[in-house]
CSV table of N, CA and C in Angstrom, one decimal:
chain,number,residue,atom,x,y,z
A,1,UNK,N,122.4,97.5,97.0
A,1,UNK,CA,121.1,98.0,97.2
A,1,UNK,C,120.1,96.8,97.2
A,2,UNK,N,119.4,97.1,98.0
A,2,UNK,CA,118.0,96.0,98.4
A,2,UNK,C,117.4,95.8,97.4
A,3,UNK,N,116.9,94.5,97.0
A,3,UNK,CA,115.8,94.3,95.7
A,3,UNK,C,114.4,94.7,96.0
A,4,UNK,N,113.4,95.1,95.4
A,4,UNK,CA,111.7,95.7,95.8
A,4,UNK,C,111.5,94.2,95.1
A,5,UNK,N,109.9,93.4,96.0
A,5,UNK,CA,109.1,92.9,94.5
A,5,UNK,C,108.5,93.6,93.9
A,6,UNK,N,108.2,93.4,92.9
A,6,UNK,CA,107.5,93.7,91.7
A,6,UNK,C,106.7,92.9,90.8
A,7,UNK,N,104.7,93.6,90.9
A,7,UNK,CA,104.4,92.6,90.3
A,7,UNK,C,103.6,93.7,89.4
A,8,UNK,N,103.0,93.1,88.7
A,8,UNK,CA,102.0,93.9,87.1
A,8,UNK,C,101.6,92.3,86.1
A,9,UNK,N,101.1,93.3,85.6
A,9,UNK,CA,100.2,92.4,84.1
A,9,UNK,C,101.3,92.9,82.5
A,10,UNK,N,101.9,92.2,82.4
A,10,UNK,CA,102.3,92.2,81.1
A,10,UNK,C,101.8,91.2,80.1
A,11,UNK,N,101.4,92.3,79.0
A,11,UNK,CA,100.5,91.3,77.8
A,11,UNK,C,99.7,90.4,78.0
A,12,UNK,N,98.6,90.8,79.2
A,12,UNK,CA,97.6,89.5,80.2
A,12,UNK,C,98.2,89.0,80.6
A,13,UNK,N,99.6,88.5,81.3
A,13,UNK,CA,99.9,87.9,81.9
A,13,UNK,C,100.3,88.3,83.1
A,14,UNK,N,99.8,87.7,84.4
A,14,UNK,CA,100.6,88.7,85.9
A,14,UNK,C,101.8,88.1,85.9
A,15,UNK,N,103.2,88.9,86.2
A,15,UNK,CA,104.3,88.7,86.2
A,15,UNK,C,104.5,89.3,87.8
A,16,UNK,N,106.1,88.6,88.0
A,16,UNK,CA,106.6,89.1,89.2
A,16,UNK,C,107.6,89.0,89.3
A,17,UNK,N,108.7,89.7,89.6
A,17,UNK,CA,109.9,89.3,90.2
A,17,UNK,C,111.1,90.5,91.1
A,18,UNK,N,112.0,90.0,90.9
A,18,UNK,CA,112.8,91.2,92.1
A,18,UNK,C,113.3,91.9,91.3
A,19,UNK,N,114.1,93.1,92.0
A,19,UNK,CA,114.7,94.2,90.8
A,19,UNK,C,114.8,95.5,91.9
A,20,UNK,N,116.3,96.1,91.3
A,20,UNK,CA,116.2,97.2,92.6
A,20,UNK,C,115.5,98.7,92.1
A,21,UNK,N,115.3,99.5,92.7
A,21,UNK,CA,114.2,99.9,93.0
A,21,UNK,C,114.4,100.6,91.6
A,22,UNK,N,115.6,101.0,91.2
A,22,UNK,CA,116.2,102.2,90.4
A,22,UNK,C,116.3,101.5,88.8
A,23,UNK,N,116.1,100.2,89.2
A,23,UNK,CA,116.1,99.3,87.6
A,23,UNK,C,115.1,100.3,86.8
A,24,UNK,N,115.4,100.5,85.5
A,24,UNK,CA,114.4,100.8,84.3
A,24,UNK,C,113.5,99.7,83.9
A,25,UNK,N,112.2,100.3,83.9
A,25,UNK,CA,111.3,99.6,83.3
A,25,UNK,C,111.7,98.6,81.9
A,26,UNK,N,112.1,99.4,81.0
A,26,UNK,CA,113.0,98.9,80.2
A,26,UNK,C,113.6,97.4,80.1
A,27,UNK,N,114.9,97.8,81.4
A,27,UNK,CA,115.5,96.5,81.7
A,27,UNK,C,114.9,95.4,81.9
A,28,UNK,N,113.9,96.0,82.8
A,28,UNK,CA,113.0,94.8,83.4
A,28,UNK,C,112.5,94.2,82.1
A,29,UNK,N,111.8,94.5,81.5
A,29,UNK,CA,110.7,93.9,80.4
A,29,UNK,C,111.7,93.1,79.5
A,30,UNK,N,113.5,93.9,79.2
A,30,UNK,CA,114.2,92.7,78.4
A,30,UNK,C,114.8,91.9,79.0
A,31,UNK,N,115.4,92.1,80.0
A,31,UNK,CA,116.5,91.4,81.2
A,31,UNK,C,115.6,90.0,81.9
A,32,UNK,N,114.4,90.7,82.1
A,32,UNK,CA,113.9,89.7,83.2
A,32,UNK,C,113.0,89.2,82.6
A,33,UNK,N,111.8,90.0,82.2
A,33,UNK,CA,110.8,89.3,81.3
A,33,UNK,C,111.3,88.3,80.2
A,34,UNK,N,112.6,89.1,79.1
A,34,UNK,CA,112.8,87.9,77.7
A,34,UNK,C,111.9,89.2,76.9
A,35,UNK,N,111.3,90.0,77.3
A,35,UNK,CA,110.4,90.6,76.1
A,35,UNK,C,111.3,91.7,75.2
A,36,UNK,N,112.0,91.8,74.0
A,36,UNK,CA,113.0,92.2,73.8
A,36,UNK,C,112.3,92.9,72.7
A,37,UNK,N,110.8,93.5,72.3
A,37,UNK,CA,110.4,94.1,71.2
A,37,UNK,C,110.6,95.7,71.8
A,38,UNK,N,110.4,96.3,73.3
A,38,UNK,CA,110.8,97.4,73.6
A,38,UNK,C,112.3,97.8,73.5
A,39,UNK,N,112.6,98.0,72.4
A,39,UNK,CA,114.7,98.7,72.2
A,39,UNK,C,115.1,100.0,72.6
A,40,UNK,N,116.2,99.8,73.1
A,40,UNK,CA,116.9,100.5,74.0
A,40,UNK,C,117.6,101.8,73.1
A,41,UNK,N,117.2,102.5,72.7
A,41,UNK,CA,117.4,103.6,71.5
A,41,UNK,C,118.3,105.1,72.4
A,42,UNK,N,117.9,106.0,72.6
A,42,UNK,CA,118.8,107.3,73.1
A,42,UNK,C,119.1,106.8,74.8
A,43,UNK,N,117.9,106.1,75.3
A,43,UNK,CA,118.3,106.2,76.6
A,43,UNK,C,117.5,107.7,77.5
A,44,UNK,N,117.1,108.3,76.7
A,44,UNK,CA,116.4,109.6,77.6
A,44,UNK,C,115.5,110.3,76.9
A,45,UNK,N,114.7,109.3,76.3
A,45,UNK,CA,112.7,109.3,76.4
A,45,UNK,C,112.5,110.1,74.9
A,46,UNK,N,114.0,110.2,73.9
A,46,UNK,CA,113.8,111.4,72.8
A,46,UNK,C,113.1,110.4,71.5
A,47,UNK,N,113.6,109.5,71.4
A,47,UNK,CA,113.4,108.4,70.4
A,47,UNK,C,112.3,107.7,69.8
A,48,UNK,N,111.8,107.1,71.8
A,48,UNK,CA,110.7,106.6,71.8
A,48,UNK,C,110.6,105.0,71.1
A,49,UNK,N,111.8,104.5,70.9
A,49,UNK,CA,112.1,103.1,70.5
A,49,UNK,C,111.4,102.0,71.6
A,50,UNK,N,111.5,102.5,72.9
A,50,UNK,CA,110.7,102.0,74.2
A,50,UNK,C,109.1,101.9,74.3
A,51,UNK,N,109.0,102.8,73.7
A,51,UNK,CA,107.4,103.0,74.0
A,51,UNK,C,107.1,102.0,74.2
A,52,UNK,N,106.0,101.5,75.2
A,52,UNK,CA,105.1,100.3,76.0
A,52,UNK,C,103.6,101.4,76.2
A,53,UNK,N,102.7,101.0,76.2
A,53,UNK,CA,101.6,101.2,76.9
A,53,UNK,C,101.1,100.6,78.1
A,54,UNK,N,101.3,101.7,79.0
A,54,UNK,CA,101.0,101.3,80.4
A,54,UNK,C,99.7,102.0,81.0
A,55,UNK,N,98.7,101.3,81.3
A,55,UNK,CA,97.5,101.6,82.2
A,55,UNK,C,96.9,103.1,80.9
A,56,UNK,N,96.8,102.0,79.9
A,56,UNK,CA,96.3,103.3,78.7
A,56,UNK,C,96.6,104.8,78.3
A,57,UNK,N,98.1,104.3,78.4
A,57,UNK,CA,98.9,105.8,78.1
A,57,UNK,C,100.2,105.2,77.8
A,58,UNK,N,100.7,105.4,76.3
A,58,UNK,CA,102.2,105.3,76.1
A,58,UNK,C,103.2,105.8,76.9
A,59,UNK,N,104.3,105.4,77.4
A,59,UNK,CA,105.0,105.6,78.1
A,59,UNK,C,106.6,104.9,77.7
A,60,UNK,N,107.4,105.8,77.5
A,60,UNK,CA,108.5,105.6,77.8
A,60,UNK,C,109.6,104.8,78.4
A,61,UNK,N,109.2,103.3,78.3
A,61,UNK,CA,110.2,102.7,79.8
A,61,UNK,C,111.7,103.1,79.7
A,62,UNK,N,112.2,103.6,78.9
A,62,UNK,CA,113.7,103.4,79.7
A,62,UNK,C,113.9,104.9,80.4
A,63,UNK,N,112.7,105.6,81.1
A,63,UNK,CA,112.9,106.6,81.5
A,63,UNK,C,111.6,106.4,83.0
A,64,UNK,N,111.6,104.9,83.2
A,64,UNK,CA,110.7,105.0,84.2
A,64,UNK,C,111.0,104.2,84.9
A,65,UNK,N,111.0,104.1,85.8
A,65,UNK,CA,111.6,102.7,86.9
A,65,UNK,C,110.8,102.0,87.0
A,66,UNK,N,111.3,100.5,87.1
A,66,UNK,CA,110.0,99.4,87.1
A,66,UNK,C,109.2,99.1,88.3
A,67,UNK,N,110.0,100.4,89.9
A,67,UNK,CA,108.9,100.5,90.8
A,67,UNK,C,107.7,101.4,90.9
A,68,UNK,N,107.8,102.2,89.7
A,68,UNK,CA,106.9,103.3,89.1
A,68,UNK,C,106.0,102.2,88.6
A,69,UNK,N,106.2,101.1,88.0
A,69,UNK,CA,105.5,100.4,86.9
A,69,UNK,C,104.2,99.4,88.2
A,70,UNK,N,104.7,99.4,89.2
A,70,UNK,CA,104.5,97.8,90.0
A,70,UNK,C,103.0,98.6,90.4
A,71,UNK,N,102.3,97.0,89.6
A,71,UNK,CA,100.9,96.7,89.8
A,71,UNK,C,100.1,97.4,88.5
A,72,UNK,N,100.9,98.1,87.4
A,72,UNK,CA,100.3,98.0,86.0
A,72,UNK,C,99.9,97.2,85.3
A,73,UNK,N,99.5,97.4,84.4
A,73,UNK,CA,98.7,96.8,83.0
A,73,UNK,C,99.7,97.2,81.6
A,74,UNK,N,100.6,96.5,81.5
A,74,UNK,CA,101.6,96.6,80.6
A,74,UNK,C,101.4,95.7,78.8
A,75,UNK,N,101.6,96.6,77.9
A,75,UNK,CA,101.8,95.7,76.9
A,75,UNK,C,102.8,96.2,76.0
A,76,UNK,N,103.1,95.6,75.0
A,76,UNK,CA,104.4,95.8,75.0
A,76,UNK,C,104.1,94.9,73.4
A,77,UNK,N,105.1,95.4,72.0
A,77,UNK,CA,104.4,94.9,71.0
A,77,UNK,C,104.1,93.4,71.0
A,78,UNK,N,105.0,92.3,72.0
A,78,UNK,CA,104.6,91.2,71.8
A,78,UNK,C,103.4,91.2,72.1
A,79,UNK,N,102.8,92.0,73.1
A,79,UNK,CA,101.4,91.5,73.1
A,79,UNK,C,100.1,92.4,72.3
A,80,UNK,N,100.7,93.0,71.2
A,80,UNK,CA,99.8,93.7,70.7
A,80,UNK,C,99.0,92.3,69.3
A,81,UNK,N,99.5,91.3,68.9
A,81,UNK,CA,99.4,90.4,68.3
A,81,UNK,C,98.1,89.5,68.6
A,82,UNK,N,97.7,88.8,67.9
A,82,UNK,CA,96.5,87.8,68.8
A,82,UNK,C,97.1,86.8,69.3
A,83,UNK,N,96.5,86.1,70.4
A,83,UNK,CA,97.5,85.4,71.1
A,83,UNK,C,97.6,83.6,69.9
A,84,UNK,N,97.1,83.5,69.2
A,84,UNK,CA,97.0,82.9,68.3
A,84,UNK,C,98.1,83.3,67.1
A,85,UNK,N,99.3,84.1,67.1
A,85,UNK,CA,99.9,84.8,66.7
A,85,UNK,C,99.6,85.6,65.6
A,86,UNK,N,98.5,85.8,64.9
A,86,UNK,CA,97.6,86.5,63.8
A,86,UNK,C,98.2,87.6,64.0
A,87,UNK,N,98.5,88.8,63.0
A,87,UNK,CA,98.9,90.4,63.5
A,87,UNK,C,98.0,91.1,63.4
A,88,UNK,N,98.5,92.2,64.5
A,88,UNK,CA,97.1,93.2,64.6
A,88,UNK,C,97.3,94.0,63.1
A,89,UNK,N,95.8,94.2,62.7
A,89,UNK,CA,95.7,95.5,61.6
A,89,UNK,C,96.9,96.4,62.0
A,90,UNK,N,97.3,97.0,63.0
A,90,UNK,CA,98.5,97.8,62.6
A,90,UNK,C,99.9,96.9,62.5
A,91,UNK,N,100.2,95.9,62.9
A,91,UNK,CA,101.2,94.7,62.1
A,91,UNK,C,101.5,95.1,60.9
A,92,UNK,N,100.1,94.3,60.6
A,92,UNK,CA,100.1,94.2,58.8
A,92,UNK,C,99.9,94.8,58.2
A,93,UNK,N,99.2,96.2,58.5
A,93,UNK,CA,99.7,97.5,57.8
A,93,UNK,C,101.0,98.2,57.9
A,94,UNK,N,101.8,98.0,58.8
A,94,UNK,CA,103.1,98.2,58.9
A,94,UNK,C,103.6,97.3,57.6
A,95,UNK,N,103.6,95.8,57.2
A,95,UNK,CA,104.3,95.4,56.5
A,95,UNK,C,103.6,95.5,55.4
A,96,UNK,N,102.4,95.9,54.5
A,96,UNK,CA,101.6,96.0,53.6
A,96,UNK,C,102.3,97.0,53.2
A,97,UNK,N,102.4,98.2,53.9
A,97,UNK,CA,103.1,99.7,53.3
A,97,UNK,C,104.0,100.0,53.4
A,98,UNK,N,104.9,99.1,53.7
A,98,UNK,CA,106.5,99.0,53.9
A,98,UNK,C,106.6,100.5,55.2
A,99,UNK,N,106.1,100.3,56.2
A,99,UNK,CA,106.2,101.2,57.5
A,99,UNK,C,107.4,101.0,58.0
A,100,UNK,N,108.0,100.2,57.6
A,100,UNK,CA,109.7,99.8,58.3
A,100,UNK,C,110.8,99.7,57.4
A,101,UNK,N,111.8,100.2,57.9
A,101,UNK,CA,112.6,100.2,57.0
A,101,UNK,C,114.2,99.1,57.7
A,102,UNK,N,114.6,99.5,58.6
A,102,UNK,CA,116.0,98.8,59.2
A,102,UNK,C,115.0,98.3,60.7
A,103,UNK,N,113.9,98.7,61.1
A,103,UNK,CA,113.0,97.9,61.8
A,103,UNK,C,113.3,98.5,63.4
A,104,UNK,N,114.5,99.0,63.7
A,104,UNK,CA,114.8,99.3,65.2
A,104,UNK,C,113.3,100.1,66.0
A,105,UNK,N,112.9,101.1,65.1
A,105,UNK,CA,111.9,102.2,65.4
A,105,UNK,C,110.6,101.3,65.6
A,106,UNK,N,110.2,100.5,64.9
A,106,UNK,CA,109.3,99.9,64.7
A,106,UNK,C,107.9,99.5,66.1
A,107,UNK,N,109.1,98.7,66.7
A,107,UNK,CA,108.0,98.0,68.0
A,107,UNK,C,107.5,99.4,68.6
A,108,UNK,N,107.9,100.1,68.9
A,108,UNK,CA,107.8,101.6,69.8
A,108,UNK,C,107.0,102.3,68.7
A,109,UNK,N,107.3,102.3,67.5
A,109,UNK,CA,106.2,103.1,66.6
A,109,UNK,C,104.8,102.6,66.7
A,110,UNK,N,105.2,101.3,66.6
A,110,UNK,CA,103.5,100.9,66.2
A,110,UNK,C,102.8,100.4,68.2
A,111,UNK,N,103.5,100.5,68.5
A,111,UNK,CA,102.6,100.3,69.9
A,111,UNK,C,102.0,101.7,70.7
A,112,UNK,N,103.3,103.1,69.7
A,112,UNK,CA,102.4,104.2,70.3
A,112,UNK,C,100.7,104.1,69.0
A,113,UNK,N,101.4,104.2,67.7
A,113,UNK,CA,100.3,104.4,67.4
A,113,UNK,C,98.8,103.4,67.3
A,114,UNK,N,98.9,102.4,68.2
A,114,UNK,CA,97.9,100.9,69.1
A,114,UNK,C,97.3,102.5,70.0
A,115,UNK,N,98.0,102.4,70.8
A,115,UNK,CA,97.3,103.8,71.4
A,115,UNK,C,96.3,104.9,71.2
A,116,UNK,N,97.0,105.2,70.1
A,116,UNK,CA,96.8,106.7,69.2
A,116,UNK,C,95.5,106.1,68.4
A,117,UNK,N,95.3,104.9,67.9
A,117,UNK,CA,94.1,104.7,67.5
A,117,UNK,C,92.9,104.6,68.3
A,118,UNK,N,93.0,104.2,69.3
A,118,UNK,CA,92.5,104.1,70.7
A,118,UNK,C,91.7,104.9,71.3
A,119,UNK,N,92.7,106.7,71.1
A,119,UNK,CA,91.9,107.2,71.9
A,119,UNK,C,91.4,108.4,70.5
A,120,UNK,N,92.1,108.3,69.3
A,120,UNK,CA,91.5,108.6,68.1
A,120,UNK,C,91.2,107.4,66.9
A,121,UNK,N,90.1,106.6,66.7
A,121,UNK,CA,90.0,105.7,66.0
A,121,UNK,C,89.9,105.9,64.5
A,122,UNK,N,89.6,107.3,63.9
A,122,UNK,CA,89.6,108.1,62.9
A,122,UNK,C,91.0,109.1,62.3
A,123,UNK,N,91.7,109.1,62.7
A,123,UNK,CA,92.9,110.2,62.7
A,123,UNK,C,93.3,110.6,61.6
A,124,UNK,N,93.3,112.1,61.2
A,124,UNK,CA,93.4,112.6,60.0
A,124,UNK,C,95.2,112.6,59.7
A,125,UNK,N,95.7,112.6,58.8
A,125,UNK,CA,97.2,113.2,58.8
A,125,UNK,C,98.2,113.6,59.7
A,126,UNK,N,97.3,114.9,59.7
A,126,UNK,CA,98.0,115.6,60.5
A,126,UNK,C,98.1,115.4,62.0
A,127,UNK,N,97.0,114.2,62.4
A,127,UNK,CA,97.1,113.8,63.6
A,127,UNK,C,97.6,112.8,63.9
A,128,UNK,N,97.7,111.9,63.0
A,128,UNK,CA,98.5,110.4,63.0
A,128,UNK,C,100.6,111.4,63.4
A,129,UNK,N,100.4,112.0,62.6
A,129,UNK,CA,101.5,113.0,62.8
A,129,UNK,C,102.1,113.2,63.8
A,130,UNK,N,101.0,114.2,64.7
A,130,UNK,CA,101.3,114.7,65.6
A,130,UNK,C,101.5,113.6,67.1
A,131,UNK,N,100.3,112.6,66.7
A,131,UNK,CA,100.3,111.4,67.4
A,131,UNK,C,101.7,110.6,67.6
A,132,UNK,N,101.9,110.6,66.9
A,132,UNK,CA,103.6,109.7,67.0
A,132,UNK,C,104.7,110.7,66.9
A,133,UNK,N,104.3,112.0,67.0
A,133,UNK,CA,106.1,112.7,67.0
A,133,UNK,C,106.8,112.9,68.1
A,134,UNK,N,106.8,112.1,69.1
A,134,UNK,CA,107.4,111.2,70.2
A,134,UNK,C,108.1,110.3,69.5
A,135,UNK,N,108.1,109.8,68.1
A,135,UNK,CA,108.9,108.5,68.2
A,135,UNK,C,109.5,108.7,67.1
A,136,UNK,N,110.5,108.7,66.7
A,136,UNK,CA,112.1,108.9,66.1
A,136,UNK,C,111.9,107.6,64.8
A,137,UNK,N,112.0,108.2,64.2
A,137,UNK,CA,112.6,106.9,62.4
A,137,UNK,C,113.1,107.5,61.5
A,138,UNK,N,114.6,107.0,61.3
A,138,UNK,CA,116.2,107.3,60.8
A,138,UNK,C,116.4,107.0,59.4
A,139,UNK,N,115.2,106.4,59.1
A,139,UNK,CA,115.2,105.4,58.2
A,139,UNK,C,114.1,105.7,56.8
A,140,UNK,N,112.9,105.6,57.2
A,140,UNK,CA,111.4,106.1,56.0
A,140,UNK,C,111.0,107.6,55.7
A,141,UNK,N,111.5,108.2,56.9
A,141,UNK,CA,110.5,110.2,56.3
A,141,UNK,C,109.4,109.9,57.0
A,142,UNK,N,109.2,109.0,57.4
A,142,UNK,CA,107.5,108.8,58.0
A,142,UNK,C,106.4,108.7,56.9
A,143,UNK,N,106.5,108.5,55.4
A,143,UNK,CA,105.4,109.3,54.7
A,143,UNK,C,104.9,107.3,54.7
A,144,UNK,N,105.4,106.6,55.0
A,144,UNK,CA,104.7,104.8,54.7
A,144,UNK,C,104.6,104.6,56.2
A,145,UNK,N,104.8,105.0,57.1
A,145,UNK,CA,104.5,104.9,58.7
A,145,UNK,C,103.0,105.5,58.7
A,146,UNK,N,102.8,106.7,58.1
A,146,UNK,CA,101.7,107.4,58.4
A,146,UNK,C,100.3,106.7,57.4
A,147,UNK,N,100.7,106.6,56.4
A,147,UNK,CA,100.0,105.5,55.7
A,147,UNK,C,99.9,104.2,56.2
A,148,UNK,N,100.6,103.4,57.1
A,148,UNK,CA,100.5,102.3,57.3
A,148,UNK,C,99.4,102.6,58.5
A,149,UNK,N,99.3,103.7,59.7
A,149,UNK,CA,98.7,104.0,60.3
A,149,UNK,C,97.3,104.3,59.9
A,150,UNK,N,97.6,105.4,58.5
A,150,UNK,CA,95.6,105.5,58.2
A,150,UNK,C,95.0,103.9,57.6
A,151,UNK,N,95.9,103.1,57.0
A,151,UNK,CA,95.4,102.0,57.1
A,151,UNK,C,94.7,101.2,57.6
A,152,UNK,N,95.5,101.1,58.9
A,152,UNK,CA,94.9,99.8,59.5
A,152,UNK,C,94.0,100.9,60.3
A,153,UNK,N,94.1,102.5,60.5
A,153,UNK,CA,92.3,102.7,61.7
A,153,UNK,C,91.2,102.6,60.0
A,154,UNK,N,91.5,102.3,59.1
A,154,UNK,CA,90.4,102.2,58.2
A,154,UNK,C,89.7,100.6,58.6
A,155,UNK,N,91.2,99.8,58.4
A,155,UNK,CA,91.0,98.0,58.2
A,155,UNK,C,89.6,98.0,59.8
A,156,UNK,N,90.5,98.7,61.1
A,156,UNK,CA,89.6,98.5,62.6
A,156,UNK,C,88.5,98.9,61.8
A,157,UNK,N,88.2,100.1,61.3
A,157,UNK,CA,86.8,100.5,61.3
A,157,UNK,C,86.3,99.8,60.5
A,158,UNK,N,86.6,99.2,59.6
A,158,UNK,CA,85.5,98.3,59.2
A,158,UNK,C,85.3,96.9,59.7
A,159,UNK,N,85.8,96.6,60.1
A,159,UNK,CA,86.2,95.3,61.4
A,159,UNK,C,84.6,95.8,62.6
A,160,UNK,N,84.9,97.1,63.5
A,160,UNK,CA,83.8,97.2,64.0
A,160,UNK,C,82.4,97.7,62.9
A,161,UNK,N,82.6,98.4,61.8
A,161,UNK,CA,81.1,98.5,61.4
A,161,UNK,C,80.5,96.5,61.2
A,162,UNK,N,81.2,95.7,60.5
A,162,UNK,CA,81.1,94.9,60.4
A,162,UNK,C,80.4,93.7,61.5
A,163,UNK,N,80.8,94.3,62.8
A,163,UNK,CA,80.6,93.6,64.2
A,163,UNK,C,79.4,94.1,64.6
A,164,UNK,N,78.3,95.2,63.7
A,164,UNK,CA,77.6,95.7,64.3
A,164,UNK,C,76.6,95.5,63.5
């Protein structure tokens, strides 16, 4: 099979390279990019260990081809970080509240919920909840995930009242 190019923005950076048409987004981001925080969990979008945010909507890569992807806006938990390597409020509320436990779930947890604060910067319980029950963890109950989550939209919000 013929290779397609492919180009996009991963974590601010434009990237490019070949890959045939049917490659998973996925592969691409660990195979070719090196970016190895999206993990390869069920294989068929149940898990959510993948989760990437693409063009401001979580998304699934190992359930989307990286010719689906070409010419996005990709980030992926390495680049949820400051590029100065500092962690985002949901980082370090992940590790403040103990939100991880064996860690596999993790990159995909906290990059949906980068999202999920996004387009709710306030989220009550039951929405931080609902927000992430797309993504699978084997390991906590969720009850220090979800706390790690109202955390850090507390830490943002006072970050922007502060800026204002």
């Amino acid at each position: 099979m013929s290779k397609m190019h492919v180009k996009m923005t991963v974590n601010g950076k434009a990237v490019e390279g070949l890959a045939e048409p049917r490659m998973l987004l996925v592969h691409f981001l660990r195979e070719e990019l090196n970016l190895t925080g999206p993990h390869i969990g069920c294989d068929t979008s149940h898990c959510g260990a993948c989760t990437v945010d693409l063009d401001g909507q979580s998304v699934k890569a190992c359930t989307m081809f990286v010719s689906q992807a070409n010419g996005a806006d990709i980030t992926t938990i390495e680049g949820i970080a400051a590029p100065d390597g500092t962690l985002h409020a949901l980082q370090e509320a992940f590790r403040e509240h103990h939100g991880l436990q064996c860690g596999f779930c993790t990159p995909g947890m906290i990059t949906r919920a980068y999202r999920l604060l996004q387009e709710n910067p306030n989220p009550t319980e039951d929405e931080i909840r609902m927000g992430i029950s797309g993504n699978l963890c084997r390991c906590t109950g969720y009850q220090n995930i979800v706390k790690a989550i109202s955390a850090a939209a507390d830490e943002l919000a006072g970050a922007r009242e502060a800026a204002e």
